[in-house]
Amino acid sequence: MSESFQADLRRIAVLGVPVEIGASQRGTIMGPAALRTAGLLNLLGTLGFDVTDHGDLSISNMRDLADAPPENARHYREIQRWTRALTKQAYELARSGAVPIFLGGDHTLSMGSVNGLARHWREVGRELFVIWFDAHADYNTPATTLTGNMHGMSAAFLCGEPGLEGLLGGEPRASIDPDRFELFGVRSMDQPEKDLLRARRISLADMREIDEFGVGVLIRRVIDKVKAQNGVLHVSFDLDFLDPQVAPGVGTTVPGGATYREAHLAMEMLHDSRLVRSADIVELNPFLDERGRTARTGVELIGSLFGQQITDRPTPSNAIEPGE
């Protein structure tokens, strides 16, 4: 990677993706605005980054395609428009050398954003790894889903599972090798998901494993794996990864999630690894929140991911520029 490209990583590009129809409960359309209101852009600026807010993505000018929608994929046509628009925008943002942060919106946005990012990194000779912080595996397909909600198909689509081949239209598909996909914090899965995950041998750290071994050991395992293959890392953070007592403002709460301290430790370790080149934060539903608690927590966690510390510690992050 060129020296000039690394210098550009002091820049952060923020893009809101107000999609809500991938989930069963409406409200995530307000997520990007809530994260901005909670001070995300200002916080990143105080950490030394040059932050450009690209506003919210719009699909008003995207035409519908003529492919036959698959069965059991609710709101397929509209999500197809979001995915086509976002994968192109994500690719361009990554090419610019900035660090893209996508503000959701439900988790269907990752089908577009991660695909575009993976395409870029493959072109420059490095593979993109994804760590998926989520209470759910999101590894259903139209053939296995019990609900038809497409936010539960995002991870499966990104790893190349069949059933949504037309989702990108004419945009290139850059699937993530299942060996480069890391599920973290899962505590709710359908049986067909379990079967697929086992067949694909996808790495999964569920809450039992987190309780038994601790966040630090498991995050270090991911970091070492990415470094060993000279990869880069995308952090996909679904706020329902957190326990509902910490983050009530999500539509799919599952008891027994990560604590505030565990989540911050994970973000700080990922920052110190110097591997993170993009992120998304998804499933914030301000309609369900309590006086902005979940939005503020999300902002604080993104701050930790990009270098915010309570005290200065002798970690690798002290020896580099922000986002280098």
PDB file of N, CA and C in Angstrom, residues 113-122 125-131 174-177 179-181 226 230-235 275-278:
ATOM      1  N   SER A 113     -22.558  -2.113   1.640  1.00  0.00           N
ATOM      2  CA  SER A 113     -21.310  -1.467   2.052  1.00  0.00           C
ATOM      3  C   SER A 113     -20.136  -2.436   2.043  1.00  0.00           C
ATOM      4  N   VAL A 114     -20.290  -3.593   2.652  1.00  0.00           N
ATOM      5  CA  VAL A 114     -19.173  -4.531   2.750  1.00  0.00           C
ATOM      6  C   VAL A 114     -18.799  -5.078   1.375  1.00  0.00           C
ATOM      7  N   ASN A 115     -19.778  -5.302   0.530  1.00  0.00           N
ATOM      8  CA  ASN A 115     -19.468  -5.772  -0.817  1.00  0.00           C
ATOM      9  C   ASN A 115     -18.594  -4.768  -1.576  1.00  0.00           C
ATOM     10  N   GLY A 116     -18.951  -3.481  -1.482  1.00  0.00           N
ATOM     11  CA  GLY A 116     -18.152  -2.456  -2.156  1.00  0.00           C
ATOM     12  C   GLY A 116     -16.756  -2.335  -1.581  1.00  0.00           C
ATOM     13  N   LEU A 117     -16.646  -2.434  -0.251  1.00  0.00           N
ATOM     14  CA  LEU A 117     -15.333  -2.369   0.391  1.00  0.00           C
ATOM     15  C   LEU A 117     -14.467  -3.557  -0.003  1.00  0.00           C
ATOM     16  N   ALA A 118     -15.048  -4.746   0.002  1.00  0.00           N
ATOM     17  CA  ALA A 118     -14.291  -5.947  -0.351  1.00  0.00           C
ATOM     18  C   ALA A 118     -13.783  -5.866  -1.787  1.00  0.00           C
ATOM     19  N   ARG A 119     -14.599  -5.331  -2.660  1.00  0.00           N
ATOM     20  CA  ARG A 119     -14.174  -5.160  -4.056  1.00  0.00           C
ATOM     21  C   ARG A 119     -12.941  -4.265  -4.133  1.00  0.00           C
ATOM     22  N   HIS A 120     -12.971  -3.147  -3.417  1.00  0.00           N
ATOM     23  CA  HIS A 120     -11.816  -2.243  -3.429  1.00  0.00           C
ATOM     24  C   HIS A 120     -10.555  -2.916  -2.908  1.00  0.00           C
ATOM     25  N   TRP A 121     -10.640  -3.559  -1.730  1.00  0.00           N
ATOM     26  CA  TRP A 121      -9.427  -4.126  -1.133  1.00  0.00           C
ATOM     27  C   TRP A 121      -8.876  -5.269  -1.972  1.00  0.00           C
ATOM     28  N   ARG A 122      -9.742  -6.006  -2.635  1.00  0.00           N
ATOM     29  CA  ARG A 122      -9.254  -7.060  -3.525  1.00  0.00           C
ATOM     30  C   ARG A 122      -8.470  -6.466  -4.689  1.00  0.00           C
ATOM     31  N   GLY A 125      -4.948  -5.689  -3.681  1.00  0.00           N
ATOM     32  CA  GLY A 125      -4.138  -6.825  -3.297  1.00  0.00           C
ATOM     33  C   GLY A 125      -4.225  -7.255  -1.842  1.00  0.00           C
ATOM     34  N   ARG A 126      -5.277  -6.821  -1.119  1.00  0.00           N
ATOM     35  CA  ARG A 126      -5.458  -7.261   0.263  1.00  0.00           C
ATOM     36  C   ARG A 126      -6.890  -7.744   0.451  1.00  0.00           C
ATOM     37  N   GLU A 127      -7.049  -8.707   1.346  1.00  0.00           N
ATOM     38  CA  GLU A 127      -8.376  -9.262   1.583  1.00  0.00           C
ATOM     39  C   GLU A 127      -9.028  -8.593   2.790  1.00  0.00           C
ATOM     40  N   LEU A 128     -10.322  -8.399   2.674  1.00  0.00           N
ATOM     41  CA  LEU A 128     -11.094  -7.794   3.746  1.00  0.00           C
ATOM     42  C   LEU A 128     -11.635  -8.884   4.670  1.00  0.00           C
ATOM     43  N   PHE A 129     -11.368  -8.739   5.956  1.00  0.00           N
ATOM     44  CA  PHE A 129     -11.972  -9.561   6.994  1.00  0.00           C
ATOM     45  C   PHE A 129     -13.112  -8.762   7.622  1.00  0.00           C
ATOM     46  N   VAL A 130     -14.110  -9.456   8.127  1.00  0.00           N
ATOM     47  CA  VAL A 130     -15.260  -8.806   8.764  1.00  0.00           C
ATOM     48  C   VAL A 130     -15.457  -9.403  10.148  1.00  0.00           C
ATOM     49  N   ILE A 131     -15.560  -8.532  11.167  1.00  0.00           N
ATOM     50  CA  ILE A 131     -15.981  -8.974  12.490  1.00  0.00           C
ATOM     51  C   ILE A 131     -17.379  -8.424  12.726  1.00  0.00           C
ATOM     52  N   ALA A 174     -18.366  -9.192  -4.623  1.00  0.00           N
ATOM     53  CA  ALA A 174     -17.066  -9.529  -4.041  1.00  0.00           C
ATOM     54  C   ALA A 174     -17.318 -10.232  -2.713  1.00  0.00           C
ATOM     55  N   SER A 175     -17.609 -11.508  -2.771  1.00  0.00           N
ATOM     56  CA  SER A 175     -17.978 -12.246  -1.568  1.00  0.00           C
ATOM     57  C   SER A 175     -16.787 -12.396  -0.624  1.00  0.00           C
ATOM     58  N   ILE A 176     -17.097 -12.473   0.668  1.00  0.00           N
ATOM     59  CA  ILE A 176     -16.096 -12.695   1.702  1.00  0.00           C
ATOM     60  C   ILE A 176     -15.941 -14.204   1.895  1.00  0.00           C
ATOM     61  N   ASP A 177     -14.702 -14.681   1.863  1.00  0.00           N
ATOM     62  CA  ASP A 177     -14.475 -16.087   2.172  1.00  0.00           C
ATOM     63  C   ASP A 177     -14.971 -16.369   3.586  1.00  0.00           C
ATOM     64  N   ASP A 179     -13.931 -18.109   5.801  1.00  0.00           N
ATOM     65  CA  ASP A 179     -12.823 -18.156   6.756  1.00  0.00           C
ATOM     66  C   ASP A 179     -12.410 -16.766   7.216  1.00  0.00           C
ATOM     67  N   ARG A 180     -12.880 -15.734   6.531  1.00  0.00           N
ATOM     68  CA  ARG A 180     -12.525 -14.358   6.875  1.00  0.00           C
ATOM     69  C   ARG A 180     -13.688 -13.622   7.522  1.00  0.00           C
ATOM     70  N   PHE A 181     -14.674 -14.361   7.953  1.00  0.00           N
ATOM     71  CA  PHE A 181     -15.862 -13.776   8.574  1.00  0.00           C
ATOM     72  C   PHE A 181     -15.936 -14.251  10.021  1.00  0.00           C
ATOM     73  N   VAL A 226      -6.079 -11.963  11.306  1.00  0.00           N
ATOM     74  CA  VAL A 226      -6.049 -10.965  10.235  1.00  0.00           C
ATOM     75  C   VAL A 226      -4.611 -10.567   9.919  1.00  0.00           C
ATOM     76  N   ASN A 230      -2.127 -10.653   6.375  1.00  0.00           N
ATOM     77  CA  ASN A 230      -1.949  -9.295   5.841  1.00  0.00           C
ATOM     78  C   ASN A 230      -3.279  -8.705   5.382  1.00  0.00           C
ATOM     79  N   GLY A 231      -4.316  -8.961   6.176  1.00  0.00           N
ATOM     80  CA  GLY A 231      -5.625  -8.457   5.807  1.00  0.00           C
ATOM     81  C   GLY A 231      -5.935  -7.120   6.438  1.00  0.00           C
ATOM     82  N   VAL A 232      -7.105  -6.595   6.105  1.00  0.00           N
ATOM     83  CA  VAL A 232      -7.651  -5.400   6.744  1.00  0.00           C
ATOM     84  C   VAL A 232      -9.012  -5.786   7.314  1.00  0.00           C
ATOM     85  N   LEU A 233      -9.534  -4.954   8.206  1.00  0.00           N
ATOM     86  CA  LEU A 233     -10.696  -5.355   8.982  1.00  0.00           C
ATOM     87  C   LEU A 233     -11.827  -4.346   8.876  1.00  0.00           C
ATOM     88  N   HIS A 234     -13.017  -4.872   8.633  1.00  0.00           N
ATOM     89  CA  HIS A 234     -14.245  -4.080   8.720  1.00  0.00           C
ATOM     90  C   HIS A 234     -14.984  -4.480   9.986  1.00  0.00           C
ATOM     91  N   VAL A 235     -15.400  -3.489  10.768  1.00  0.00           N
ATOM     92  CA  VAL A 235     -16.146  -3.726  11.995  1.00  0.00           C
ATOM     93  C   VAL A 235     -17.614  -3.418  11.737  1.00  0.00           C
ATOM     94  N   LEU A 275      -5.663  -2.354  12.299  1.00  0.00           N
ATOM     95  CA  LEU A 275      -6.192  -3.108  11.161  1.00  0.00           C
ATOM     96  C   LEU A 275      -7.505  -2.559  10.623  1.00  0.00           C
ATOM     97  N   VAL A 276      -8.215  -1.752  11.412  1.00  0.00           N
ATOM     98  CA  VAL A 276      -9.571  -1.326  11.047  1.00  0.00           C
ATOM     99  C   VAL A 276      -9.511  -0.263   9.955  1.00  0.00           C
ATOM    100  N   ARG A 277     -10.208  -0.525   8.852  1.00  0.00           N
ATOM    101  CA  ARG A 277     -10.244   0.399   7.727  1.00  0.00           C
ATOM    102  C   ARG A 277     -11.651   0.849   7.367  1.00  0.00           C
ATOM    103  N   SER A 278     -12.650   0.360   8.097  1.00  0.00           N
ATOM    104  CA  SER A 278     -14.031   0.769   7.839  1.00  0.00           C
ATOM    105  C   SER A 278     -14.903   0.216   8.949  1.00  0.00           C
TER     106      SER A 278
END
